[in-house]
Amino acid sequence: LASGRLRAALQRIQTELLPKLRRVWPLSDEMVRPDLADPDTLYGLQKRIVASESCVTLVAQFRQMESYLGGLLGGGATDGGEDGWTQGALHEYLARTGEYVPDVRKPIFMCSTARVIDLQAVLNAMAKVKWDVNHVNVQHSPYIDTINRGIQYFAMKLEEQTSTVMLPPDVLWDSFVHVLTHLLVEGFSNAKKCSAGGRALMQLDFTHFWSLLEIVSGGKHPEHRAYVEQYVKAYYLPKDLLEQWLLEPRGYSPKHLAGLVQCACSSDKKTRQRLLALVESVPSPAAGMPGPAANPATPAQQLAGDGAA
């Protein structure tokens, strides 16, 4: 969830800055802890928004004041004062900080958006779906209704917040859609058996979910959509193209890829074993991989754990 540049910055802060700080009382989380545990406030979503947006705004203000701050340092771009700061160092610091600070939003908001719906309950419901059907009717699976109710509930809670705080709606919806699409792929990958009809049912379920999501959120979310669709459609690939597809970095965990191979090659043991061995040799998605697919194994379960923060 955290970008590579954000993780690097947090590591630097932890090792270089935090040991130098004096402990203050009370601890900051004690003042907001009740809200962070309250489902009626979406686990402190408003406070999380204020915190992250204040941080982003503060950095933007400092960047606007760069010329003034540089003048206070005196000297040239490379002439530093007693503390070692130069105008060049100031510019580099503000530019680098301005790049990674907006990245704090997604992991912070995920602590709320990952708890809008009961992820484990949805996974349990998906596990009860019969994915090895021969024919698909026009009715979507019941678990989609649970997800869609969550979408409507999330939109309602955001509407309630607009009167008291300025929301970054695109970032909030991106965080929530990330949760939902990774939840779907996680559930699809858990299927023990899956026929062509079952894959068509997955596509039907996803289409029903996505049509409501676009209307309620007002966004298209193309990268998140592709994350689910390319996983479902990979089932139909010829075996040689499937092998190539497995080698391409797409952000799926080895568990997701193994689940796909198990279903796509259920009747071809030799090919299945060869592709499963290939999956085991493929490196896991890099934690810093860009895009919504950047998430380690069992994303729905991991998101549920992150949401407890």
PDB file of C-alpha atoms in Angstrom:
ATOM      1  CA  LEU A   1       0.000   0.000   0.000  1.00  0.00           C
ATOM      2  CA  ALA A   2       2.866   2.369   0.743  1.00  0.00           C
ATOM      3  CA  SER A   3       4.963   3.440  -2.219  1.00  0.00           C
ATOM      4  CA  GLY A   4       8.666   2.696  -2.286  1.00  0.00           C
ATOM      5  CA  ARG A   5       9.589   6.349  -1.802  1.00  0.00           C
ATOM      6  CA  LEU A   6       7.241   6.649   1.185  1.00  0.00           C
ATOM      7  CA  ARG A   7       8.668   3.522   2.812  1.00  0.00           C
ATOM      8  CA  ALA A   8      12.196   4.843   2.338  1.00  0.00           C
ATOM      9  CA  ALA A   9      11.237   8.147   3.954  1.00  0.00           C
ATOM     10  CA  LEU A  10       9.515   6.442   6.891  1.00  0.00           C
ATOM     11  CA  GLN A  11      12.551   4.232   7.435  1.00  0.00           C
ATOM     12  CA  ARG A  12      14.812   7.285   7.471  1.00  0.00           C
ATOM     13  CA  ILE A  13      12.512   9.056   9.946  1.00  0.00           C
ATOM     14  CA  GLN A  14      12.439   6.002  12.194  1.00  0.00           C
ATOM     15  CA  THR A  15      16.195   5.548  12.293  1.00  0.00           C
ATOM     16  CA  GLU A  16      17.420   9.146  12.174  1.00  0.00           C
ATOM     17  CA  LEU A  17      14.745  11.372  13.710  1.00  0.00           C
ATOM     18  CA  LEU A  18      12.549   9.467  16.159  1.00  0.00           C
ATOM     19  CA  PRO A  19      15.418   8.494  18.497  1.00  0.00           C
ATOM     20  CA  LYS A  20      16.172  12.214  18.923  1.00  0.00           C
ATOM     21  CA  LEU A  21      12.640  13.170  19.969  1.00  0.00           C
ATOM     22  CA  ARG A  22      11.647  13.497  23.591  1.00  0.00           C
ATOM     23  CA  ARG A  23       8.537  11.617  24.638  1.00  0.00           C
ATOM     24  CA  VAL A  24       5.590  13.908  25.258  1.00  0.00           C
ATOM     25  CA  TRP A  25       2.467  13.216  27.280  1.00  0.00           C
ATOM     26  CA  PRO A  26      -0.246  12.364  26.519  1.00  0.00           C
ATOM     27  CA  LEU A  27       0.542  10.217  23.506  1.00  0.00           C
ATOM     28  CA  SER A  28      -1.143  11.655  20.428  1.00  0.00           C
ATOM     29  CA  ASP A  29      -3.281   8.592  19.687  1.00  0.00           C
ATOM     30  CA  GLU A  30      -4.932   8.742  23.108  1.00  0.00           C
ATOM     31  CA  MET A  31      -6.822  11.860  22.058  1.00  0.00           C
ATOM     32  CA  VAL A  32      -8.355  10.211  18.990  1.00  0.00           C
ATOM     33  CA  ARG A  33      -8.419   6.549  19.997  1.00  0.00           C
ATOM     34  CA  PRO A  34     -12.212   6.414  20.630  1.00  0.00           C
ATOM     35  CA  ASP A  35     -12.915   7.679  17.111  1.00  0.00           C
ATOM     36  CA  LEU A  36     -10.445   5.260  15.559  1.00  0.00           C
ATOM     37  CA  ALA A  37     -12.435   2.373  17.039  1.00  0.00           C
ATOM     38  CA  ASP A  38     -15.902   3.747  16.213  1.00  0.00           C
ATOM     39  CA  PRO A  39     -17.604   2.199  13.150  1.00  0.00           C
ATOM     40  CA  ASP A  40     -20.132   5.060  13.067  1.00  0.00           C
ATOM     41  CA  THR A  41     -17.305   7.458  12.161  1.00  0.00           C
ATOM     42  CA  LEU A  42     -15.800   4.942   9.731  1.00  0.00           C
ATOM     43  CA  TYR A  43     -13.051   4.440  12.284  1.00  0.00           C
ATOM     44  CA  GLY A  44     -12.060   8.066  12.495  1.00  0.00           C
ATOM     45  CA  LEU A  45     -12.113   8.757   8.760  1.00  0.00           C
ATOM     46  CA  GLN A  46     -12.648  12.489   9.270  1.00  0.00           C
ATOM     47  CA  LYS A  47      -9.645  12.762  11.576  1.00  0.00           C
ATOM     48  CA  ARG A  48      -7.565  10.689   9.176  1.00  0.00           C
ATOM     49  CA  ILE A  49      -8.534  13.055   6.353  1.00  0.00           C
ATOM     50  CA  VAL A  50      -7.652  16.134   8.402  1.00  0.00           C
ATOM     51  CA  ALA A  51      -4.295  14.631   9.383  1.00  0.00           C
ATOM     52  CA  SER A  52      -3.240  13.585   5.888  1.00  0.00           C
ATOM     53  CA  GLU A  53      -4.510  16.706   4.111  1.00  0.00           C
ATOM     54  CA  SER A  54      -2.860  18.948   6.712  1.00  0.00           C
ATOM     55  CA  CYS A  55       0.424  17.211   6.004  1.00  0.00           C
ATOM     56  CA  VAL A  56       0.044  17.609   2.236  1.00  0.00           C
ATOM     57  CA  THR A  57      -0.966  21.270   2.594  1.00  0.00           C
ATOM     58  CA  LEU A  58       1.912  22.037   4.948  1.00  0.00           C
ATOM     59  CA  VAL A  59       4.460  20.706   2.473  1.00  0.00           C
ATOM     60  CA  ALA A  60       2.841  22.718  -0.324  1.00  0.00           C
ATOM     61  CA  GLN A  61       3.087  25.874   1.799  1.00  0.00           C
ATOM     62  CA  PHE A  62       6.763  25.285   2.499  1.00  0.00           C
ATOM     63  CA  ARG A  63       7.428  24.806  -1.204  1.00  0.00           C
ATOM     64  CA  GLN A  64       5.756  28.134  -1.928  1.00  0.00           C
ATOM     65  CA  MET A  65       8.022  29.731   0.687  1.00  0.00           C
ATOM     66  CA  GLU A  66      11.185  28.139  -0.691  1.00  0.00           C
ATOM     67  CA  SER A  67      12.662  31.404  -1.987  1.00  0.00           C
ATOM     68  CA  TYR A  68      12.045  33.129   1.336  1.00  0.00           C
ATOM     69  CA  LEU A  69      13.492  30.241   3.342  1.00  0.00           C
ATOM     70  CA  GLY A  70      16.483  30.090   1.028  1.00  0.00           C
ATOM     71  CA  GLY A  71      17.082  33.784   1.615  1.00  0.00           C
ATOM     72  CA  LEU A  72      17.151  33.205   5.355  1.00  0.00           C
ATOM     73  CA  LEU A  73      19.932  30.677   4.858  1.00  0.00           C
ATOM     74  CA  GLY A  74      22.027  33.261   3.065  1.00  0.00           C
ATOM     75  CA  GLY A  75      24.978  32.442   0.860  1.00  0.00           C
ATOM     76  CA  GLY A  76      24.687  30.662  -2.469  1.00  0.00           C
ATOM     77  CA  ALA A  77      23.215  27.375  -3.558  1.00  0.00           C
ATOM     78  CA  THR A  78      26.193  25.459  -2.164  1.00  0.00           C
ATOM     79  CA  ASP A  79      27.297  27.703   0.710  1.00  0.00           C
ATOM     80  CA  GLY A  80      25.916  26.319   3.948  1.00  0.00           C
ATOM     81  CA  GLY A  81      25.582  27.693   7.409  1.00  0.00           C
ATOM     82  CA  GLU A  82      26.748  26.184  10.650  1.00  0.00           C
ATOM     83  CA  ASP A  83      23.996  23.553  10.535  1.00  0.00           C
ATOM     84  CA  GLY A  84      25.036  22.402   7.065  1.00  0.00           C
ATOM     85  CA  TRP A  85      21.883  23.558   5.262  1.00  0.00           C
ATOM     86  CA  THR A  86      22.325  25.158   1.840  1.00  0.00           C
ATOM     87  CA  GLN A  87      19.825  26.530  -0.642  1.00  0.00           C
ATOM     88  CA  GLY A  88      20.511  23.518  -2.836  1.00  0.00           C
ATOM     89  CA  ALA A  89      19.911  21.116   0.053  1.00  0.00           C
ATOM     90  CA  LEU A  90      16.692  22.948   0.936  1.00  0.00           C
ATOM     91  CA  HIS A  91      15.433  22.687  -2.644  1.00  0.00           C
ATOM     92  CA  GLU A  92      16.267  18.983  -2.817  1.00  0.00           C
ATOM     93  CA  TYR A  93      14.608  18.291   0.534  1.00  0.00           C
ATOM     94  CA  LEU A  94      11.376  20.118  -0.338  1.00  0.00           C
ATOM     95  CA  ALA A  95      11.197  18.543  -3.798  1.00  0.00           C
ATOM     96  CA  ARG A  96      11.730  15.038  -2.428  1.00  0.00           C
ATOM     97  CA  THR A  97       9.271  15.571   0.410  1.00  0.00           C
ATOM     98  CA  GLY A  98       6.668  16.952  -1.975  1.00  0.00           C
ATOM     99  CA  GLU A  99       6.898  13.741  -3.997  1.00  0.00           C
ATOM    100  CA  TYR A 100       6.265  11.212  -1.236  1.00  0.00           C
ATOM    101  CA  VAL A 101       4.017  13.049   1.231  1.00  0.00           C
ATOM    102  CA  PRO A 102       0.839  12.665  -0.916  1.00  0.00           C
ATOM    103  CA  ASP A 103       1.486   8.909  -0.779  1.00  0.00           C
ATOM    104  CA  VAL A 104       0.564   8.859   2.922  1.00  0.00           C
ATOM    105  CA  ARG A 105      -3.111   9.217   2.027  1.00  0.00           C
ATOM    106  CA  LYS A 106      -3.753   5.723   0.712  1.00  0.00           C
ATOM    107  CA  PRO A 107      -2.460   3.665   3.667  1.00  0.00           C
ATOM    108  CA  ILE A 108      -4.082   6.095   6.115  1.00  0.00           C
ATOM    109  CA  PHE A 109      -7.477   5.996   4.397  1.00  0.00           C
ATOM    110  CA  MET A 110      -7.222   2.232   3.974  1.00  0.00           C
ATOM    111  CA  CYS A 111      -7.512   1.882   7.745  1.00  0.00           C
ATOM    112  CA  SER A 112     -11.113   3.039   7.290  1.00  0.00           C
ATOM    113  CA  THR A 113     -12.050   1.874   3.800  1.00  0.00           C
ATOM    114  CA  ALA A 114     -10.926  -1.697   4.489  1.00  0.00           C
ATOM    115  CA  ARG A 115     -13.528  -1.910   7.256  1.00  0.00           C
ATOM    116  CA  VAL A 116     -16.599  -0.573   5.452  1.00  0.00           C
ATOM    117  CA  ILE A 117     -17.713  -4.128   4.712  1.00  0.00           C
ATOM    118  CA  ASP A 118     -16.908  -7.425   6.397  1.00  0.00           C
ATOM    119  CA  LEU A 119     -14.199  -8.745   4.084  1.00  0.00           C
ATOM    120  CA  GLN A 120     -14.056 -12.199   5.616  1.00  0.00           C
ATOM    121  CA  ALA A 121     -17.834 -12.591   5.366  1.00  0.00           C
ATOM    122  CA  VAL A 122     -17.665 -11.790   1.647  1.00  0.00           C
ATOM    123  CA  LEU A 123     -14.837 -14.294   1.149  1.00  0.00           C
ATOM    124  CA  ASN A 124     -16.888 -16.925   2.963  1.00  0.00           C
ATOM    125  CA  ALA A 125     -19.878 -16.176   0.723  1.00  0.00           C
ATOM    126  CA  MET A 126     -17.715 -16.394  -2.402  1.00  0.00           C
ATOM    127  CA  ALA A 127     -16.419 -19.771  -1.235  1.00  0.00           C
ATOM    128  CA  LYS A 128     -20.002 -21.088  -1.309  1.00  0.00           C
ATOM    129  CA  VAL A 129     -20.549 -20.131  -4.952  1.00  0.00           C
ATOM    130  CA  LYS A 130     -20.501 -23.045  -7.400  1.00  0.00           C
ATOM    131  CA  TRP A 131     -17.866 -21.975  -9.920  1.00  0.00           C
ATOM    132  CA  ASP A 132     -17.861 -25.187 -11.978  1.00  0.00           C
ATOM    133  CA  VAL A 133     -21.289 -24.641 -13.564  1.00  0.00           C
ATOM    134  CA  ASN A 134     -21.973 -25.488 -17.198  1.00  0.00           C
ATOM    135  CA  HIS A 135     -24.382 -22.643 -17.878  1.00  0.00           C
ATOM    136  CA  VAL A 136     -24.808 -19.168 -16.436  1.00  0.00           C
ATOM    137  CA  ASN A 137     -28.149 -17.501 -15.904  1.00  0.00           C
ATOM    138  CA  VAL A 138     -28.649 -13.750 -15.753  1.00  0.00           C
ATOM    139  CA  GLN A 139     -28.656 -13.604 -11.944  1.00  0.00           C
ATOM    140  CA  HIS A 140     -25.508 -12.453 -10.190  1.00  0.00           C
ATOM    141  CA  SER A 141     -24.223 -14.136  -7.030  1.00  0.00           C
ATOM    142  CA  PRO A 142     -25.553 -13.035  -3.603  1.00  0.00           C
ATOM    143  CA  TYR A 143     -22.170 -11.793  -2.335  1.00  0.00           C
ATOM    144  CA  ILE A 144     -22.323  -8.968  -4.881  1.00  0.00           C
ATOM    145  CA  ASP A 145     -25.358  -7.555  -3.082  1.00  0.00           C
ATOM    146  CA  THR A 146     -23.291  -7.342   0.106  1.00  0.00           C
ATOM    147  CA  ILE A 147     -20.519  -5.462  -1.690  1.00  0.00           C
ATOM    148  CA  ASN A 148     -22.973  -3.127  -3.413  1.00  0.00           C
ATOM    149  CA  ARG A 149     -24.641  -2.269  -0.121  1.00  0.00           C
ATOM    150  CA  GLY A 150     -21.184  -1.405   1.180  1.00  0.00           C
ATOM    151  CA  ILE A 151     -20.647   0.943  -1.768  1.00  0.00           C
ATOM    152  CA  GLN A 152     -23.902   2.748  -1.057  1.00  0.00           C
ATOM    153  CA  TYR A 153     -23.110   2.947   2.654  1.00  0.00           C
ATOM    154  CA  PHE A 154     -19.655   4.380   1.955  1.00  0.00           C
ATOM    155  CA  ALA A 155     -21.129   7.033  -0.350  1.00  0.00           C
ATOM    156  CA  MET A 156     -23.661   7.958   2.330  1.00  0.00           C
ATOM    157  CA  LYS A 157     -20.955   8.319   4.995  1.00  0.00           C
ATOM    158  CA  LEU A 158     -18.868  10.520   2.698  1.00  0.00           C
ATOM    159  CA  GLU A 159     -21.893  12.721   2.090  1.00  0.00           C
ATOM    160  CA  GLU A 160     -22.298  13.131   5.842  1.00  0.00           C
ATOM    161  CA  GLN A 161     -18.680  14.286   6.131  1.00  0.00           C
ATOM    162  CA  THR A 162     -18.887  17.013   3.483  1.00  0.00           C
ATOM    163  CA  SER A 163     -20.493  19.514   5.852  1.00  0.00           C
ATOM    164  CA  THR A 164     -17.594  19.448   8.315  1.00  0.00           C
ATOM    165  CA  VAL A 165     -14.441  18.733   6.321  1.00  0.00           C
ATOM    166  CA  MET A 166     -13.225  19.167   2.746  1.00  0.00           C
ATOM    167  CA  LEU A 167     -12.885  15.691   1.273  1.00  0.00           C
ATOM    168  CA  PRO A 168     -10.430  14.431  -1.352  1.00  0.00           C
ATOM    169  CA  PRO A 169     -13.104  12.230  -3.010  1.00  0.00           C
ATOM    170  CA  ASP A 170     -10.913  10.790  -5.762  1.00  0.00           C
ATOM    171  CA  VAL A 171      -8.326   9.527  -3.275  1.00  0.00           C
ATOM    172  CA  LEU A 172     -10.974   8.144  -0.921  1.00  0.00           C
ATOM    173  CA  TRP A 173     -12.768   6.251  -3.675  1.00  0.00           C
ATOM    174  CA  ASP A 174      -9.460   5.003  -5.062  1.00  0.00           C
ATOM    175  CA  SER A 175      -8.652   3.570  -1.645  1.00  0.00           C
ATOM    176  CA  PHE A 176     -12.055   1.898  -1.327  1.00  0.00           C
ATOM    177  CA  VAL A 177     -12.068   0.506  -4.873  1.00  0.00           C
ATOM    178  CA  HIS A 178      -8.588  -0.893  -4.237  1.00  0.00           C
ATOM    179  CA  VAL A 179     -10.028  -2.849  -1.320  1.00  0.00           C
ATOM    180  CA  LEU A 180     -12.996  -4.144  -3.311  1.00  0.00           C
ATOM    181  CA  THR A 181     -11.103  -5.226  -6.421  1.00  0.00           C
ATOM    182  CA  HIS A 182      -8.420  -6.998  -4.406  1.00  0.00           C
ATOM    183  CA  LEU A 183     -11.185  -8.650  -2.410  1.00  0.00           C
ATOM    184  CA  LEU A 184     -12.740 -10.013  -5.609  1.00  0.00           C
ATOM    185  CA  VAL A 185      -9.460 -11.386  -6.953  1.00  0.00           C
ATOM    186  CA  GLU A 186      -8.759 -12.976  -3.586  1.00  0.00           C
ATOM    187  CA  GLY A 187     -12.155 -14.672  -3.616  1.00  0.00           C
ATOM    188  CA  PHE A 188     -11.843 -15.798  -7.231  1.00  0.00           C
ATOM    189  CA  SER A 189      -8.415 -17.289  -6.561  1.00  0.00           C
ATOM    190  CA  ASN A 190      -9.864 -19.412  -3.744  1.00  0.00           C
ATOM    191  CA  ALA A 191     -12.053 -21.368  -6.172  1.00  0.00           C
ATOM    192  CA  LYS A 192     -11.083 -25.050  -6.090  1.00  0.00           C
ATOM    193  CA  LYS A 193     -12.805 -25.834  -9.385  1.00  0.00           C
ATOM    194  CA  CYS A 194     -13.847 -23.437 -12.105  1.00  0.00           C
ATOM    195  CA  SER A 195     -15.346 -24.124 -15.514  1.00  0.00           C
ATOM    196  CA  ALA A 196     -15.739 -21.755 -18.437  1.00  0.00           C
ATOM    197  CA  GLY A 197     -19.257 -21.188 -17.163  1.00  0.00           C
ATOM    198  CA  GLY A 198     -17.882 -20.328 -13.736  1.00  0.00           C
ATOM    199  CA  ARG A 199     -15.509 -17.797 -15.265  1.00  0.00           C
ATOM    200  CA  ALA A 200     -18.466 -16.288 -17.100  1.00  0.00           C
ATOM    201  CA  LEU A 201     -20.292 -16.062 -13.771  1.00  0.00           C
ATOM    202  CA  MET A 202     -17.304 -14.212 -12.312  1.00  0.00           C
ATOM    203  CA  GLN A 203     -17.494 -11.757 -15.194  1.00  0.00           C
ATOM    204  CA  LEU A 204     -21.245 -11.358 -14.687  1.00  0.00           C
ATOM    205  CA  ASP A 205     -20.748 -10.685 -10.981  1.00  0.00           C
ATOM    206  CA  PHE A 206     -18.000  -8.182 -11.675  1.00  0.00           C
ATOM    207  CA  THR A 207     -20.042  -6.372 -14.331  1.00  0.00           C
ATOM    208  CA  HIS A 208     -23.000  -5.998 -11.966  1.00  0.00           C
ATOM    209  CA  PHE A 209     -20.714  -4.706  -9.216  1.00  0.00           C
ATOM    210  CA  TRP A 210     -18.851  -2.321 -11.504  1.00  0.00           C
ATOM    211  CA  SER A 211     -21.949  -0.764 -13.056  1.00  0.00           C
ATOM    212  CA  LEU A 212     -23.172   0.352  -9.629  1.00  0.00           C
ATOM    213  CA  LEU A 213     -19.706   1.446  -8.522  1.00  0.00           C
ATOM    214  CA  GLU A 214     -19.259   3.792 -11.485  1.00  0.00           C
ATOM    215  CA  ILE A 215     -22.654   5.387 -10.910  1.00  0.00           C
ATOM    216  CA  VAL A 216     -22.213   5.895  -7.172  1.00  0.00           C
ATOM    217  CA  SER A 217     -18.543   6.926  -7.188  1.00  0.00           C
ATOM    218  CA  GLY A 218     -18.711   9.010 -10.354  1.00  0.00           C
ATOM    219  CA  GLY A 219     -15.373   7.588 -11.518  1.00  0.00           C
ATOM    220  CA  LYS A 220     -14.095   5.027 -14.012  1.00  0.00           C
ATOM    221  CA  HIS A 221     -11.120   3.616 -12.044  1.00  0.00           C
ATOM    222  CA  PRO A 222      -9.598   1.945 -15.144  1.00  0.00           C
ATOM    223  CA  GLU A 223      -6.538   0.444 -13.429  1.00  0.00           C
ATOM    224  CA  HIS A 224      -8.619  -1.195 -10.728  1.00  0.00           C
ATOM    225  CA  ARG A 225     -11.051  -2.509 -13.322  1.00  0.00           C
ATOM    226  CA  ALA A 226      -8.234  -4.004 -15.370  1.00  0.00           C
ATOM    227  CA  TYR A 227      -6.840  -5.688 -12.261  1.00  0.00           C
ATOM    228  CA  VAL A 228      -9.942  -7.879 -11.960  1.00  0.00           C
ATOM    229  CA  GLU A 229     -10.810  -8.276 -15.639  1.00  0.00           C
ATOM    230  CA  GLN A 230      -7.375  -9.430 -16.748  1.00  0.00           C
ATOM    231  CA  TYR A 231      -7.362 -12.040 -13.979  1.00  0.00           C
ATOM    232  CA  VAL A 232     -10.744 -13.442 -15.024  1.00  0.00           C
ATOM    233  CA  LYS A 233      -9.933 -13.382 -18.744  1.00  0.00           C
ATOM    234  CA  ALA A 234      -6.566 -15.105 -18.258  1.00  0.00           C
ATOM    235  CA  TYR A 235      -8.509 -18.341 -17.751  1.00  0.00           C
ATOM    236  CA  TYR A 236      -9.327 -18.387 -21.471  1.00  0.00           C
ATOM    237  CA  LEU A 237      -5.728 -17.981 -22.670  1.00  0.00           C
ATOM    238  CA  PRO A 238      -4.063 -20.857 -24.565  1.00  0.00           C
ATOM    239  CA  LYS A 239      -1.494 -22.604 -22.403  1.00  0.00           C
ATOM    240  CA  ASP A 240       1.533 -21.078 -24.150  1.00  0.00           C
ATOM    241  CA  LEU A 241       0.111 -17.566 -23.793  1.00  0.00           C
ATOM    242  CA  LEU A 242      -0.869 -18.287 -20.197  1.00  0.00           C
ATOM    243  CA  GLU A 243       2.740 -19.169 -19.425  1.00  0.00           C
ATOM    244  CA  GLN A 244       3.881 -15.843 -20.865  1.00  0.00           C
ATOM    245  CA  TRP A 245       1.113 -14.042 -18.967  1.00  0.00           C
ATOM    246  CA  LEU A 246       2.265 -15.559 -15.670  1.00  0.00           C
ATOM    247  CA  LEU A 247       5.774 -14.190 -16.192  1.00  0.00           C
ATOM    248  CA  GLU A 248       4.618 -10.615 -16.731  1.00  0.00           C
ATOM    249  CA  PRO A 249       4.543  -8.412 -13.601  1.00  0.00           C
ATOM    250  CA  ARG A 250       0.896  -7.638 -12.909  1.00  0.00           C
ATOM    251  CA  GLY A 251       0.841  -7.385  -9.123  1.00  0.00           C
ATOM    252  CA  TYR A 252      -0.874 -10.692  -8.334  1.00  0.00           C
ATOM    253  CA  SER A 253       0.466 -12.800  -5.513  1.00  0.00           C
ATOM    254  CA  PRO A 254       1.820 -16.331  -6.117  1.00  0.00           C
ATOM    255  CA  LYS A 255      -1.346 -17.608  -4.433  1.00  0.00           C
ATOM    256  CA  HIS A 256      -3.517 -15.814  -6.991  1.00  0.00           C
ATOM    257  CA  LEU A 257      -1.478 -17.180  -9.884  1.00  0.00           C
ATOM    258  CA  ALA A 258      -1.518 -20.703  -8.470  1.00  0.00           C
ATOM    259  CA  GLY A 259      -5.301 -20.565  -8.117  1.00  0.00           C
ATOM    260  CA  LEU A 260      -5.600 -19.491 -11.728  1.00  0.00           C
ATOM    261  CA  VAL A 261      -3.351 -22.311 -12.932  1.00  0.00           C
ATOM    262  CA  GLN A 262      -5.233 -24.911 -10.876  1.00  0.00           C
ATOM    263  CA  CYS A 263      -8.507 -23.992 -12.572  1.00  0.00           C
ATOM    264  CA  ALA A 264      -7.230 -23.272 -16.074  1.00  0.00           C
ATOM    265  CA  CYS A 265      -5.241 -26.521 -16.264  1.00  0.00           C
ATOM    266  CA  SER A 266      -7.466 -28.782 -14.188  1.00  0.00           C
ATOM    267  CA  SER A 267      -7.595 -31.441 -16.932  1.00  0.00           C
ATOM    268  CA  ASP A 268      -3.904 -31.263 -17.897  1.00  0.00           C
ATOM    269  CA  LYS A 269      -1.805 -32.471 -14.987  1.00  0.00           C
ATOM    270  CA  LYS A 270       1.551 -32.160 -16.741  1.00  0.00           C
ATOM    271  CA  THR A 271       0.975 -28.562 -17.807  1.00  0.00           C
ATOM    272  CA  ARG A 272      -0.506 -27.722 -14.417  1.00  0.00           C
ATOM    273  CA  GLN A 273       2.562 -28.989 -12.568  1.00  0.00           C
ATOM    274  CA  ARG A 274       4.906 -27.170 -14.934  1.00  0.00           C
ATOM    275  CA  LEU A 275       3.071 -23.862 -14.582  1.00  0.00           C
ATOM    276  CA  LEU A 276       2.776 -24.213 -10.804  1.00  0.00           C
ATOM    277  CA  ALA A 277       6.543 -24.688 -10.650  1.00  0.00           C
ATOM    278  CA  LEU A 278       6.884 -21.590 -12.807  1.00  0.00           C
ATOM    279  CA  VAL A 279       4.659 -19.618 -10.429  1.00  0.00           C
ATOM    280  CA  GLU A 280       6.811 -20.653  -7.476  1.00  0.00           C
ATOM    281  CA  SER A 281       9.892 -19.319  -9.253  1.00  0.00           C
ATOM    282  CA  VAL A 282       8.322 -15.946 -10.050  1.00  0.00           C
ATOM    283  CA  PRO A 283       9.238 -13.252  -7.483  1.00  0.00           C
ATOM    284  CA  SER A 284       6.369 -11.905  -5.406  1.00  0.00           C
ATOM    285  CA  PRO A 285       5.071  -8.459  -6.400  1.00  0.00           C
ATOM    286  CA  ALA A 286       7.465  -5.787  -5.223  1.00  0.00           C
ATOM    287  CA  ALA A 287       5.996  -3.844  -2.364  1.00  0.00           C
ATOM    288  CA  GLY A 288       6.733  -0.644  -4.231  1.00  0.00           C
ATOM    289  CA  MET A 289       5.148  -1.694  -7.509  1.00  0.00           C
ATOM    290  CA  PRO A 290       3.075   1.184  -8.874  1.00  0.00           C
ATOM    291  CA  GLY A 291      -0.632   0.939  -9.481  1.00  0.00           C
ATOM    292  CA  PRO A 292      -3.555  -0.544  -7.609  1.00  0.00           C
ATOM    293  CA  ALA A 293      -2.305  -4.075  -8.012  1.00  0.00           C
ATOM    294  CA  ALA A 294       0.614  -3.444  -5.690  1.00  0.00           C
ATOM    295  CA  ASN A 295      -0.278  -5.686  -2.805  1.00  0.00           C
ATOM    296  CA  PRO A 296       1.263  -8.829  -1.356  1.00  0.00           C
ATOM    297  CA  ALA A 297      -0.438 -12.190  -0.944  1.00  0.00           C
ATOM    298  CA  THR A 298      -3.954 -12.518   0.469  1.00  0.00           C
ATOM    299  CA  PRO A 299      -4.741  -8.831   0.007  1.00  0.00           C
ATOM    300  CA  ALA A 300      -8.238  -8.946   1.444  1.00  0.00           C
ATOM    301  CA  GLN A 301      -6.983 -10.488   4.659  1.00  0.00           C
ATOM    302  CA  GLN A 302      -4.048  -8.084   4.793  1.00  0.00           C
ATOM    303  CA  LEU A 303      -6.329  -5.104   4.289  1.00  0.00           C
ATOM    304  CA  ALA A 304      -8.522  -6.299   7.119  1.00  0.00           C
ATOM    305  CA  GLY A 305      -5.450  -6.394   9.317  1.00  0.00           C
ATOM    306  CA  ASP A 306      -4.329  -2.927   8.212  1.00  0.00           C
ATOM    307  CA  GLY A 307      -7.764  -1.606   9.004  1.00  0.00           C
ATOM    308  CA  ALA A 308      -7.263  -2.370  12.657  1.00  0.00           C
ATOM    309  CA  ALA A 309      -4.728   0.438  12.898  1.00  0.00           C
TER     310      ALA A 309
END
